[in-house]
PDB file of C-alpha atoms and ligand atoms in Angstrom:
ATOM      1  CA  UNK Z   1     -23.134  16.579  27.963  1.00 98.00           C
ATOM      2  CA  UNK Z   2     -23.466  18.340  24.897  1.00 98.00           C
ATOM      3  CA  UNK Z   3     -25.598  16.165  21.937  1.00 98.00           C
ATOM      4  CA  UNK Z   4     -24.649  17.054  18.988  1.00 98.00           C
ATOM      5  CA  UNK Z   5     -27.162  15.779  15.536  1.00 98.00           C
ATOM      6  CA  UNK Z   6     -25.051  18.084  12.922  1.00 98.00           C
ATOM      7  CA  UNK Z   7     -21.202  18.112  11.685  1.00 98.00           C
ATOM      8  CA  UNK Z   8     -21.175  21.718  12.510  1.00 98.00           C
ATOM      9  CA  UNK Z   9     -22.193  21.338  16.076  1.00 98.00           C
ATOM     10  CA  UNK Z  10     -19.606  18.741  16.558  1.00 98.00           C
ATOM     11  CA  UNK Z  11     -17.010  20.724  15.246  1.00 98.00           C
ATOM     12  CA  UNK Z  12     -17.680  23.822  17.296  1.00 98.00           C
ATOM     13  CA  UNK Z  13     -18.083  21.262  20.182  1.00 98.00           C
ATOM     14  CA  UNK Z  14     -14.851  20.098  19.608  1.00 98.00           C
ATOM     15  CA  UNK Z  15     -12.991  23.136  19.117  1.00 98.00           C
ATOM     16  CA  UNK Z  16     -13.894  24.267  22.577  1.00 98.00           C
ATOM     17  CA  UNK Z  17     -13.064  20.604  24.152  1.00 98.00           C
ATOM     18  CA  UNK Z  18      -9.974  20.514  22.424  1.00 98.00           C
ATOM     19  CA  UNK Z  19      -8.436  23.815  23.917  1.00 98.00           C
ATOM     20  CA  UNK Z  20      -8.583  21.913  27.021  1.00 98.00           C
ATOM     21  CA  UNK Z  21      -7.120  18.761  26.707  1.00 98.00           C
ATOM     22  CA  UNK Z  22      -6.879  15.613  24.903  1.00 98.00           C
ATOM     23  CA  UNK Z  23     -10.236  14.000  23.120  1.00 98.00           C
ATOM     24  CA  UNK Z  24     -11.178   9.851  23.600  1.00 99.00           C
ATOM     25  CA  UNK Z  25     -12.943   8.936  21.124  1.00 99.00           C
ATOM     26  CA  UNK Z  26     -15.883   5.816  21.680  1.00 99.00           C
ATOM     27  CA  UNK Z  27     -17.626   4.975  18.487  1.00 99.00           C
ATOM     28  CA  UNK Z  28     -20.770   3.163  18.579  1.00 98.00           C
ATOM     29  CA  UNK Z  29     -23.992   1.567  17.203  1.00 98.00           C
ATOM     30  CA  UNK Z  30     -25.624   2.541  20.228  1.00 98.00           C
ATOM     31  CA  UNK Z  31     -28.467   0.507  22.623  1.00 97.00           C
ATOM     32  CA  UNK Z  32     -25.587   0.673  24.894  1.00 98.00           C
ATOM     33  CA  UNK Z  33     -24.642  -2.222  27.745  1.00 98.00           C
ATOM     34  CA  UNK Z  34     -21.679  -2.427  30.056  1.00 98.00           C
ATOM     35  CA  UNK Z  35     -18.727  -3.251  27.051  1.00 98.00           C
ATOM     36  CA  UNK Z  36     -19.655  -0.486  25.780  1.00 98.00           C
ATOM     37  CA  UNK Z  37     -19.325   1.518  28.974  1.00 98.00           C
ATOM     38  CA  UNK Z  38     -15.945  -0.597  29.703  1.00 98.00           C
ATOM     39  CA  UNK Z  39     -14.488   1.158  26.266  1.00 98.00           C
ATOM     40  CA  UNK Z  40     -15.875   4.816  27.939  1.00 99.00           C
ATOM     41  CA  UNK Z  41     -14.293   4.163  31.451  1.00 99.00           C
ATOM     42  CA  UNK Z  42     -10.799   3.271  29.767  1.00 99.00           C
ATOM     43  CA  UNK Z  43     -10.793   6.756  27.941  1.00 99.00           C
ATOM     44  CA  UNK Z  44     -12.091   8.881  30.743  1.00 98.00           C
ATOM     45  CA  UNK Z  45      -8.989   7.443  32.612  1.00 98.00           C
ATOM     46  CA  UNK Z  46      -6.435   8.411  29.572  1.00 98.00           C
ATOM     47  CA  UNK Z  47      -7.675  11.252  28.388  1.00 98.00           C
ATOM     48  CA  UNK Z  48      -9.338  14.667  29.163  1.00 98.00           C
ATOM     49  CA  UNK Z  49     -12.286  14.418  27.769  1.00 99.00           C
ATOM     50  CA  UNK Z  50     -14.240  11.361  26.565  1.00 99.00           C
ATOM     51  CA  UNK Z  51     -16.990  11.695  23.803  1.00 99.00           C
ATOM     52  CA  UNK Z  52     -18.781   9.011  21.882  1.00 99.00           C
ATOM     53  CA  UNK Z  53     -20.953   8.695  18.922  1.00 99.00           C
ATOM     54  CA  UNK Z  54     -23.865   6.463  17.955  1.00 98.00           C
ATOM     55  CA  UNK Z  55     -24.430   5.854  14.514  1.00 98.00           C
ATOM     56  CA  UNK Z  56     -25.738   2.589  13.155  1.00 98.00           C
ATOM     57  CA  UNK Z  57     -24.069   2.532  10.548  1.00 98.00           C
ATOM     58  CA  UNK Z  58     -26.346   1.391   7.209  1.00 98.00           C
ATOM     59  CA  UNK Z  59     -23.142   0.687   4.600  1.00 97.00           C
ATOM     60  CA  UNK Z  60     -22.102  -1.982   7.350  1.00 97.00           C
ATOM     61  CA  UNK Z  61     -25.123  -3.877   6.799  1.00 97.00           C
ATOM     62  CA  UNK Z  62     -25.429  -6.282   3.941  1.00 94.00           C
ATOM     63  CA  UNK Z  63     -28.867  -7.796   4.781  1.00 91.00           C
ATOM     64  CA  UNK Z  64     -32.145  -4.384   4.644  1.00 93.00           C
ATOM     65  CA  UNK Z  65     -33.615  -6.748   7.360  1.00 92.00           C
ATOM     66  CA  UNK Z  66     -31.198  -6.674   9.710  1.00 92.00           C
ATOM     67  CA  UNK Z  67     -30.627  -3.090   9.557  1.00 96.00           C
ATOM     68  CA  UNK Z  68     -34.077  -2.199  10.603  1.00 95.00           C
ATOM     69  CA  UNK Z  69     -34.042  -4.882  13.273  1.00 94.00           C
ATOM     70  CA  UNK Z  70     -30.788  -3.160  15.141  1.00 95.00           C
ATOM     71  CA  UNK Z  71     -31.884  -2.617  18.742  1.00 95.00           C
ATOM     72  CA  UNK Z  72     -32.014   1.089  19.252  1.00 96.00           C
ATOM     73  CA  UNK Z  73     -32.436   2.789  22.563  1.00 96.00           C
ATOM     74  CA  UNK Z  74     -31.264   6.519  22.140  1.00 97.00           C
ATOM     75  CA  UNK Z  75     -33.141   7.834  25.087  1.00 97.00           C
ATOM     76  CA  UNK Z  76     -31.376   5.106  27.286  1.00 98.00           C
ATOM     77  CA  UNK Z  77     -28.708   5.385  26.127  1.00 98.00           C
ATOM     78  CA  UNK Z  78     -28.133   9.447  26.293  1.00 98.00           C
ATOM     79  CA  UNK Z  79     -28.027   9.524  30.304  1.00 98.00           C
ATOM     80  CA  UNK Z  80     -25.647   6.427  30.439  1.00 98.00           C
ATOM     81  CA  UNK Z  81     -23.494   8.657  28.548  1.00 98.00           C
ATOM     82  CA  UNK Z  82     -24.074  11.496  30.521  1.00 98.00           C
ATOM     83  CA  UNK Z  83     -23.620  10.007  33.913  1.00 98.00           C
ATOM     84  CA  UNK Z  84     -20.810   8.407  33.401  1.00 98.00           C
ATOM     85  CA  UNK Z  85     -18.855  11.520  32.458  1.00 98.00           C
ATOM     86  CA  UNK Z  86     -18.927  11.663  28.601  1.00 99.00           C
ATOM     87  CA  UNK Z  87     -18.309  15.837  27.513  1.00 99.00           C
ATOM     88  CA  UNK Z  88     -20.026  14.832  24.149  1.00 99.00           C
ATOM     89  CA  UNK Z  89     -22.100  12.500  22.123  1.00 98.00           C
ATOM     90  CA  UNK Z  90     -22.657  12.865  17.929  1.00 99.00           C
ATOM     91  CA  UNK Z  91     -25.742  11.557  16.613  1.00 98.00           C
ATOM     92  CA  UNK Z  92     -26.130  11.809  13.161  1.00 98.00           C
ATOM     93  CA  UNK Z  93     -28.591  10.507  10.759  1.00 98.00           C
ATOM     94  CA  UNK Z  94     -27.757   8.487   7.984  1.00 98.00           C
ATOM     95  CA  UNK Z  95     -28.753  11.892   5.753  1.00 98.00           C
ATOM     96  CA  UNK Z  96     -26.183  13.681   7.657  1.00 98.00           C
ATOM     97  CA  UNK Z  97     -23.313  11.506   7.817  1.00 98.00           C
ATOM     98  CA  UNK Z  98     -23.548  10.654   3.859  1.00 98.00           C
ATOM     99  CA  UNK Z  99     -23.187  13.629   0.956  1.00 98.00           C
ATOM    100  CA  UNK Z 100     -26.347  11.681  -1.065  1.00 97.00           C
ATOM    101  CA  UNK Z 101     -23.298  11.236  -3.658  1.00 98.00           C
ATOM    102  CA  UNK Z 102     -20.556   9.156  -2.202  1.00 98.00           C
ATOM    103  CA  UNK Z 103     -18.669   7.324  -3.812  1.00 98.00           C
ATOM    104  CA  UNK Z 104     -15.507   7.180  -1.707  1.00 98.00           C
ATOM    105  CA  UNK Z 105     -14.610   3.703  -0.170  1.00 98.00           C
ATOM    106  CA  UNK Z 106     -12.101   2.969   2.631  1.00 98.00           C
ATOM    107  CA  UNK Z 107     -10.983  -0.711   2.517  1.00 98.00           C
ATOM    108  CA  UNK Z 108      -8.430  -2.887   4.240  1.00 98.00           C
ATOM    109  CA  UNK Z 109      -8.233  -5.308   1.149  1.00 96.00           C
ATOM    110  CA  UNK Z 110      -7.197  -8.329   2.850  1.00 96.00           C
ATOM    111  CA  UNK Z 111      -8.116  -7.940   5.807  1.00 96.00           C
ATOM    112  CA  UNK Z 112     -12.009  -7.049   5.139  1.00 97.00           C
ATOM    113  CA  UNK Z 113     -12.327 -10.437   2.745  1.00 97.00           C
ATOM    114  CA  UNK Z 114     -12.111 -13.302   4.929  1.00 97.00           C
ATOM    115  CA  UNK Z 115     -13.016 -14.568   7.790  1.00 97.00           C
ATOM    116  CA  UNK Z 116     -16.294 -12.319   9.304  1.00 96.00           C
ATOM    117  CA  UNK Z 117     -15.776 -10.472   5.876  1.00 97.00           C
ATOM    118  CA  UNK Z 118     -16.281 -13.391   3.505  1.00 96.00           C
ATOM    119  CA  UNK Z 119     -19.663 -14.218   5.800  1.00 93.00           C
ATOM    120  CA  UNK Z 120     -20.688 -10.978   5.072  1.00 95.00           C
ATOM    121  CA  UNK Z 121     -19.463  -9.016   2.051  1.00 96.00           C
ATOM    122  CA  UNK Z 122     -18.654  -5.666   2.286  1.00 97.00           C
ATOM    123  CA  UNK Z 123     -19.049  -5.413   6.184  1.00 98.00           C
ATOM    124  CA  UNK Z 124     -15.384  -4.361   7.093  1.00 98.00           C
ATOM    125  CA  UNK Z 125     -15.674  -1.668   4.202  1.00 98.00           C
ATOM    126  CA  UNK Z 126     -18.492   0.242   5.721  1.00 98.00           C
ATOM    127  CA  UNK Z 127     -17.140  -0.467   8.910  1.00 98.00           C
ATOM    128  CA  UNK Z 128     -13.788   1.139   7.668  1.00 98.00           C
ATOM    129  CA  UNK Z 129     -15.190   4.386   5.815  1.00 98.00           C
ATOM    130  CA  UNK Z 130     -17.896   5.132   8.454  1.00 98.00           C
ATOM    131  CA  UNK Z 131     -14.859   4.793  11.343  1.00 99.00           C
ATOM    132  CA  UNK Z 132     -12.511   6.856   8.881  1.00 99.00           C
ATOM    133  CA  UNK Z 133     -15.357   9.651   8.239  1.00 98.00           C
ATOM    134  CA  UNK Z 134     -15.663   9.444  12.750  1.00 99.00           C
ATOM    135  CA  UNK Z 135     -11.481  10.052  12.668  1.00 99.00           C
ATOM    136  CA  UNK Z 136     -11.689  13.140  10.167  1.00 98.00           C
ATOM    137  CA  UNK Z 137     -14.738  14.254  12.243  1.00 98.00           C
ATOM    138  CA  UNK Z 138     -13.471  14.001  15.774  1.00 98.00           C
ATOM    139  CA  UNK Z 139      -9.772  14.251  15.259  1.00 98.00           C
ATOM    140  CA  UNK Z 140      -9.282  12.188  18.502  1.00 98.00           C
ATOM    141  CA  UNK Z 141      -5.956  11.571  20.045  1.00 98.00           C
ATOM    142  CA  UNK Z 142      -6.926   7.957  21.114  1.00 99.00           C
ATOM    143  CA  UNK Z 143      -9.943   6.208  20.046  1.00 99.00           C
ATOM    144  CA  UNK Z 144     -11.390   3.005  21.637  1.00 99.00           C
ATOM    145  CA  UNK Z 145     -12.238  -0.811  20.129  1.00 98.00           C
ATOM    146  CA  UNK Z 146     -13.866  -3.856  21.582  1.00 98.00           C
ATOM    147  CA  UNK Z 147     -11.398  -7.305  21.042  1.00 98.00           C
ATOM    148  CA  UNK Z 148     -14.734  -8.412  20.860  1.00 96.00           C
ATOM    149  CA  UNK Z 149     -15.341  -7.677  17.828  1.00 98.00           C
ATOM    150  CA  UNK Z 150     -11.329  -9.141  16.731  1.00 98.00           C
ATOM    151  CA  UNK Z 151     -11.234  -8.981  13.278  1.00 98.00           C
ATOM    152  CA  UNK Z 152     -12.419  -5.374  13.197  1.00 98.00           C
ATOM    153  CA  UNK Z 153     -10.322  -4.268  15.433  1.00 98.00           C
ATOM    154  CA  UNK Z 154      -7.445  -5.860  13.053  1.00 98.00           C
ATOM    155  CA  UNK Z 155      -9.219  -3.752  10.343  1.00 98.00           C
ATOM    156  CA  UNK Z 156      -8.958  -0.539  12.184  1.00 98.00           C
ATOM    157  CA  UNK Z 157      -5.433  -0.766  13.452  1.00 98.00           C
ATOM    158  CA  UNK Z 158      -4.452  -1.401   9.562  1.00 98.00           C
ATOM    159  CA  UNK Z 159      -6.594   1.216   7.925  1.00 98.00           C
ATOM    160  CA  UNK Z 160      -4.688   3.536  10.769  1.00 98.00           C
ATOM    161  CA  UNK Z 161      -1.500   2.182  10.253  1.00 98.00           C
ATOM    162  CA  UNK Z 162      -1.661   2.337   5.763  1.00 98.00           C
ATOM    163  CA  UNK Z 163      -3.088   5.429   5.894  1.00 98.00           C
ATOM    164  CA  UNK Z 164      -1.288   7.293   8.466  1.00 98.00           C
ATOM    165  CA  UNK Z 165      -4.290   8.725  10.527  1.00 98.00           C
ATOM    166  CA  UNK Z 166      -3.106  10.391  13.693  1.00 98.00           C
ATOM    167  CA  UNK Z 167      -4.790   8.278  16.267  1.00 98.00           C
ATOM    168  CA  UNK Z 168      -3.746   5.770  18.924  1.00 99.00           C
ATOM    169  CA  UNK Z 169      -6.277   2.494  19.300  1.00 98.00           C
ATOM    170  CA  UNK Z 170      -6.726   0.865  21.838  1.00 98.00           C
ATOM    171  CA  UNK Z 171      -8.406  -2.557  22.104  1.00 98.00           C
ATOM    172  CA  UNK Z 172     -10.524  -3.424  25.406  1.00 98.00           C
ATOM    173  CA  UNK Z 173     -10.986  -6.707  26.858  1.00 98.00           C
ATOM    174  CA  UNK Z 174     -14.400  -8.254  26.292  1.00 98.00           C
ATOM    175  CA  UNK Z 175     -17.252  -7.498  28.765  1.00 98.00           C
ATOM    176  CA  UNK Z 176     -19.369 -10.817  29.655  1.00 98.00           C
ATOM    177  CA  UNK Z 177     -22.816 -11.802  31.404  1.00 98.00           C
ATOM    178  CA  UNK Z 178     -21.664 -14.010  34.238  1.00 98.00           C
ATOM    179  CA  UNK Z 179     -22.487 -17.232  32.592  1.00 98.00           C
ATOM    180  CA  UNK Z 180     -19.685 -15.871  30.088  1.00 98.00           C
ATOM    181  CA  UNK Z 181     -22.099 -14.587  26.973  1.00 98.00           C
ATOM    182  CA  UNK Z 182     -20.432 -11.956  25.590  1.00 98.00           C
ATOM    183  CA  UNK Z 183     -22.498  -8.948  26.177  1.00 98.00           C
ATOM    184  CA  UNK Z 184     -23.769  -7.610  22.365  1.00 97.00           C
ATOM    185  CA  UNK Z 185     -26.056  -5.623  21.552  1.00 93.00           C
ATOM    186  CA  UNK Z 186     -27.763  -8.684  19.377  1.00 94.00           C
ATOM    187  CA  UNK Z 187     -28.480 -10.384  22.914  1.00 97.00           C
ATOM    188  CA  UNK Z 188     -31.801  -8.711  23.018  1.00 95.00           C
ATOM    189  CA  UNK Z 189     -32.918 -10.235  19.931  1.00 96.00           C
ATOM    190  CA  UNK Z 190     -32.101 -13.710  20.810  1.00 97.00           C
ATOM    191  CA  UNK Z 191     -35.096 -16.390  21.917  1.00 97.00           C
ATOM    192  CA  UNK Z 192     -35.270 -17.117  25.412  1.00 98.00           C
ATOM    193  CA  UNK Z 193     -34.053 -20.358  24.502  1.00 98.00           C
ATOM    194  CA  UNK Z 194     -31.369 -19.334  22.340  1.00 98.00           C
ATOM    195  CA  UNK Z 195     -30.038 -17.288  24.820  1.00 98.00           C
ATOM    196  CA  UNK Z 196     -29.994 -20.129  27.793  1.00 98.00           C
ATOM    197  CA  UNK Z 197     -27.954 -21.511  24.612  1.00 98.00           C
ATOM    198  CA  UNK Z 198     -25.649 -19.462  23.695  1.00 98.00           C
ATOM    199  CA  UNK Z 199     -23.094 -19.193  26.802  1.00 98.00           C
ATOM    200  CA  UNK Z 200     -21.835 -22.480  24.477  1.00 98.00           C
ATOM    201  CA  UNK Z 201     -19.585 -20.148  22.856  1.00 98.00           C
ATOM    202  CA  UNK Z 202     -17.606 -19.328  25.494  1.00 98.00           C
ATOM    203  CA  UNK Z 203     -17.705 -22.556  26.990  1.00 98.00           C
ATOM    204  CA  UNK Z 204     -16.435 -24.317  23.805  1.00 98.00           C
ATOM    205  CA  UNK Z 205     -13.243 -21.512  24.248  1.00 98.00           C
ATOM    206  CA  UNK Z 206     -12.458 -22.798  27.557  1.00 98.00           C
ATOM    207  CA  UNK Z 207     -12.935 -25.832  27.280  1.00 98.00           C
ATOM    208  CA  UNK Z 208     -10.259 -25.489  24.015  1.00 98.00           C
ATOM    209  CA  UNK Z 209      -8.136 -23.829  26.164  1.00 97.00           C
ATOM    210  CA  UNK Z 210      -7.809 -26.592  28.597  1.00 96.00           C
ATOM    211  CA  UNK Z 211      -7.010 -29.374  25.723  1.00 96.00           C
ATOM    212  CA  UNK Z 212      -3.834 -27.112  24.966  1.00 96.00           C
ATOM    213  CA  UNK Z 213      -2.573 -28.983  27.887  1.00 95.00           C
ATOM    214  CA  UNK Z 214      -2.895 -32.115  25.079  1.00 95.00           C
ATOM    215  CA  UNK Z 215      -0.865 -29.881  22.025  1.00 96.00           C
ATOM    216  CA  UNK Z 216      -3.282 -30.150  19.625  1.00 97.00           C
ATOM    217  CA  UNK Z 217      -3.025 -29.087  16.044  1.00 97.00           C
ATOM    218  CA  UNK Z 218      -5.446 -26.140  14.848  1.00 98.00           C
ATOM    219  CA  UNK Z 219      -7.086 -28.362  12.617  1.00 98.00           C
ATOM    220  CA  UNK Z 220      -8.185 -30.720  15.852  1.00 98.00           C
ATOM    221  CA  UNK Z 221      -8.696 -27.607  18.308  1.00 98.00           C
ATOM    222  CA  UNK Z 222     -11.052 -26.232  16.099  1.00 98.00           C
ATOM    223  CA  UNK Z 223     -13.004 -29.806  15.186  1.00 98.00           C
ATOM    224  CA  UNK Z 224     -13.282 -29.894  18.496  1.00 98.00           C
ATOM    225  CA  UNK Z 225     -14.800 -26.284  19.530  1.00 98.00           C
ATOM    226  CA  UNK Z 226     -17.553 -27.002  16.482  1.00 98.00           C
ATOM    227  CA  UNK Z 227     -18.342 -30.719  17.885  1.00 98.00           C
ATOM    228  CA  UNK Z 228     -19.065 -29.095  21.230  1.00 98.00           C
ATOM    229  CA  UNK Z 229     -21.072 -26.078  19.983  1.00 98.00           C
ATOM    230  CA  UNK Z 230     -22.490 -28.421  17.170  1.00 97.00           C
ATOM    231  CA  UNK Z 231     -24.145 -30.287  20.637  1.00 97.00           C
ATOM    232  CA  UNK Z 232     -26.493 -27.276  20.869  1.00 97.00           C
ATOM    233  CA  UNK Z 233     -29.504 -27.552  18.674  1.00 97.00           C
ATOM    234  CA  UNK Z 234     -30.625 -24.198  18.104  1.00 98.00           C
ATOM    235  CA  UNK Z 235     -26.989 -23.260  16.832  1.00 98.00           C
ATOM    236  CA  UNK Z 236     -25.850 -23.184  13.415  1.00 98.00           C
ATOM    237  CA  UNK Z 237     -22.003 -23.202  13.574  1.00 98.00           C
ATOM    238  CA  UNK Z 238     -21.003 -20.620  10.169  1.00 97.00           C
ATOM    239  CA  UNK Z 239     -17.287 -20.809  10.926  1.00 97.00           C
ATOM    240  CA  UNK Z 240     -14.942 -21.792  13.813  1.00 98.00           C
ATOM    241  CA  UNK Z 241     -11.050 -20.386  12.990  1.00 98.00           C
ATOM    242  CA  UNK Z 242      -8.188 -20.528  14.851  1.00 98.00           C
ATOM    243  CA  UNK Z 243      -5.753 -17.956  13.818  1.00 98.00           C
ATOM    244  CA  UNK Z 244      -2.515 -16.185  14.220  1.00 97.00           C
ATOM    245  CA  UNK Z 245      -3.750 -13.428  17.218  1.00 96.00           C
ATOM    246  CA  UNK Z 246      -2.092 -10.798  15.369  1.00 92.00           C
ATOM    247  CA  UNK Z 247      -2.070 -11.042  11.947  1.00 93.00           C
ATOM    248  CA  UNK Z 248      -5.019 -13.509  11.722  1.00 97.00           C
ATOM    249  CA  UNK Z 249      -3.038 -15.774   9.231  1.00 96.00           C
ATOM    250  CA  UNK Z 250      -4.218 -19.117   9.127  1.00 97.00           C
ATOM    251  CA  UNK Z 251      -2.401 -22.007  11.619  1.00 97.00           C
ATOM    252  CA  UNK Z 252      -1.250 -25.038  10.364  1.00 95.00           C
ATOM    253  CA  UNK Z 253      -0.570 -28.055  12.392  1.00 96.00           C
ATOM    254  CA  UNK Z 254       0.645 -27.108  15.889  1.00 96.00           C
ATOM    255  CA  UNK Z 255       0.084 -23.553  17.592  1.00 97.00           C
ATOM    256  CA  UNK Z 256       3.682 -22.185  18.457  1.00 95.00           C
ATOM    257  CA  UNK Z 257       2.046 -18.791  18.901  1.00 95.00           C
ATOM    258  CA  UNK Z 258      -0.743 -17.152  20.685  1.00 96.00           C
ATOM    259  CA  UNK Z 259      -3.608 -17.507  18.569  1.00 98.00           C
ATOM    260  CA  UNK Z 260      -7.562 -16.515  18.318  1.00 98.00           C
ATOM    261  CA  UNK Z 261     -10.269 -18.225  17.821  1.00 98.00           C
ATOM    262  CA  UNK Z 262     -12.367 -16.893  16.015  1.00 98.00           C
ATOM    263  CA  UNK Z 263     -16.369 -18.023  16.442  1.00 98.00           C
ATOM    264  CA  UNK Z 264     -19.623 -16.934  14.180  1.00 97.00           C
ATOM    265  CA  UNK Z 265     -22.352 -18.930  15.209  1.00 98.00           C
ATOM    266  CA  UNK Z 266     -26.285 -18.429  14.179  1.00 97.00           C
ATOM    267  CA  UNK Z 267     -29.180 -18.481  16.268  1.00 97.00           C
ATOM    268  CA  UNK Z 268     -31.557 -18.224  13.904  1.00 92.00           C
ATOM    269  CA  UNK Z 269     -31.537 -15.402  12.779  1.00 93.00           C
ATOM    270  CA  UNK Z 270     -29.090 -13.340  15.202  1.00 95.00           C
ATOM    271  CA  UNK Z 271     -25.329 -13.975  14.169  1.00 95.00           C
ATOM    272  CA  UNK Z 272     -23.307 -13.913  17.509  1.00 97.00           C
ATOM    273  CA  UNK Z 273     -19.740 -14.050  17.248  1.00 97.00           C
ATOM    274  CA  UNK Z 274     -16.979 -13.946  20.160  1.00 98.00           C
ATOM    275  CA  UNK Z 275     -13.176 -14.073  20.392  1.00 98.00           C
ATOM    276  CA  UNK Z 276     -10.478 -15.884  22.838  1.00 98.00           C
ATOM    277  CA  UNK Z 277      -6.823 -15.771  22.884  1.00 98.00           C
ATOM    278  CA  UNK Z 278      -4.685 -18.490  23.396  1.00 97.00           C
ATOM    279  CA  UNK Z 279      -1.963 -19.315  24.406  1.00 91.00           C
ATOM    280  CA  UNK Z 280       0.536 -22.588  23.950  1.00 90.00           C
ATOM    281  CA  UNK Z 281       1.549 -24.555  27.257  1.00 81.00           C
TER     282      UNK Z 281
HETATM  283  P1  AMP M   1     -21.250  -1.731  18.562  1.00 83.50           P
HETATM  284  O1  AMP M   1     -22.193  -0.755  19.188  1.00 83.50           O
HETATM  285  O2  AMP M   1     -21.704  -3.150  18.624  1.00 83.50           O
HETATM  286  O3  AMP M   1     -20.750  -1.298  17.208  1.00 83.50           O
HETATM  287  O4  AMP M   1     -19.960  -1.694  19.487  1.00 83.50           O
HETATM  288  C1  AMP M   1     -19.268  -0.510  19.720  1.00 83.50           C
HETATM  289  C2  AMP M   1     -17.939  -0.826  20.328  1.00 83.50           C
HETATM  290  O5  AMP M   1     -18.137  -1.530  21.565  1.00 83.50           O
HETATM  291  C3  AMP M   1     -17.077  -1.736  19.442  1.00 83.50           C
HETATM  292  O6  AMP M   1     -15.732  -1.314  19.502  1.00 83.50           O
HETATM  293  C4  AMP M   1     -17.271  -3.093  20.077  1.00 83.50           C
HETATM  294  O7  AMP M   1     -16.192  -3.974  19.862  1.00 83.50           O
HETATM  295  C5  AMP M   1     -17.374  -2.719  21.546  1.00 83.50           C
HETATM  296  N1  AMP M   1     -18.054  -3.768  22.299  1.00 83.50           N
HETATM  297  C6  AMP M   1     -19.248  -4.345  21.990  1.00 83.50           C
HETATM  298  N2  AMP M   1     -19.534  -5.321  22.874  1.00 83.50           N
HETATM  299  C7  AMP M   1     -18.496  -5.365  23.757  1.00 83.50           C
HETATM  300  C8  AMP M   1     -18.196  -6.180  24.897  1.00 83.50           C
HETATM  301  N3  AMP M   1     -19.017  -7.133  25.312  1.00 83.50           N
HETATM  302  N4  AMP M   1     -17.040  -5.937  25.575  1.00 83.50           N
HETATM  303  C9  AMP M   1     -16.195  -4.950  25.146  1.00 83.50           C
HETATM  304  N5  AMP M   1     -16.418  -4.159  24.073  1.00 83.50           N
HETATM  305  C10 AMP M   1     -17.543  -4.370  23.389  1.00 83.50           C
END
């Protein structure tokens, strides 16, 4: 596996890969767990060659304190990468991924504003120029999204779709621990109570999946998911929306449609979020 810490060295990387076969892209922030390795099996079965990159990404970050506190594990990380089969990893520096002069924003301008976006301003923008800069870098044929992380998924297929970029996404199913935490990254920075705690957020989904059975509106589902995650002490409930599941429009009154819900939930201080689809009986 080549490891490549410049923009040169990725490009000549590439060139050779590319003479070869098709690319899979698998961006990430690193400290990698099994989602992440979920998102590199699905592109070593589509595509020729499967490289990744782990940034962590500082324009994403609103809060300085969070930033530094990112779980980082590069020399972990590097042989999961390289045992499972990746051809290539990039691993740039903030210095080297930013000219010290930008000034050139991508941003899906609904989109990035609500929801996870209003909770923290200007997340979905970094998240949508740092992912555009990885597209102009790599030039992938396919490139490879968590539906854990919904919303920026949404964001992605957008900023592909307005701007034209020559990529297929693809969204992969959420990896959990067995007692149904989604697996994140930000796991490792929760208490030990907090994280005997926070398998509530899947629960809660279930369990709103079941009371479909009862056709509740979306303003009762989702009183409902925050009463039962509101049981938990230690968490602090910062939003709980049900939504259209593909263009994340708010529902009103009955759900016709598949919809997500949407979850952002505090344990002090780690922000955990989740996603579940579903469906009407
Ligand atoms: P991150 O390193 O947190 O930026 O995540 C990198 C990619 O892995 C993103 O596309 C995430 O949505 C995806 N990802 C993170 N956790 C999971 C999970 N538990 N299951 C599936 N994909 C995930």
């Amino acid at each position: 596996m080549k490891i490549c810490h410049t923009k040169q060295e990725l490009r000549t990387t590439l060139t050779e890969l590319r003479r070869t076969g098709s690319i899979g892209l698998v961006p990430t922030m690193g400290y990698l767990h099994d989602g992440h390795m979920s998102l590199v099996q699905h592109a070593l079965q589509e595509n020729d060659h499967t490289v990744a990159s782990i940034f962590v990404n500082p324009t994403q970050f609103g809060n300085a304190d969070d930033l530094t506190n990112y779980p980082r594990a590069l020399e972990d990380d590097l042989p999961l990468l390289r045992e499972a089969g990746v051809a290539a990893v990039f691993t740039p520096t903030p210095d080297i991924m930013y000219h010290d002069a930008a000034q050139t924003i991508v941003e899906t301008t609904d989109l990035a504003n609500k929801l996870l976006g209003a909770l923290r301003p200007g997340h979905f923008r970094g998240v949508a120029t740092v992912v555009t800069k990885l597209f102009n870098l790599f030039q992938p044929d396919r490139a490879y999204f968590g539906e854990k992380d919904y919303q920026q998924l949404a964001v992605i297929r957008t900023m592909v779709r307005d701007l034209d970029i020559p990529v297929i996404v693809r969204g992969v199913p959420t990896v959990r621990h067995d007692d149904g935490l989604a697996m994140s990254s930000r796991n490792s920075r929760l208490s030990p109570d907090a994280r005997a705690a926070a398998p509530i957020l899947h629960q809660a989904c279930l369990a709103a999946q079941d009371r479909m059975a009862d056709r509740p509106s979306a303003e009762e589902l989702s009183q409902f998911i925050h009463d039962m995650i509101g049981t938990e002490p230690l968490a602090d409930v910062q939003s709980v929306d049900i939504r259209n599941a593909e263009t994340l429009e708010p529902i009103n009154g009955p759900i016709t449609q598949p919809a997500v819900i949407l979850l952002a939930i505090t344990f002090d201080p780690v922000l955990l979020i989740d996603q579940f689809v579903i469906t009407p009986n």
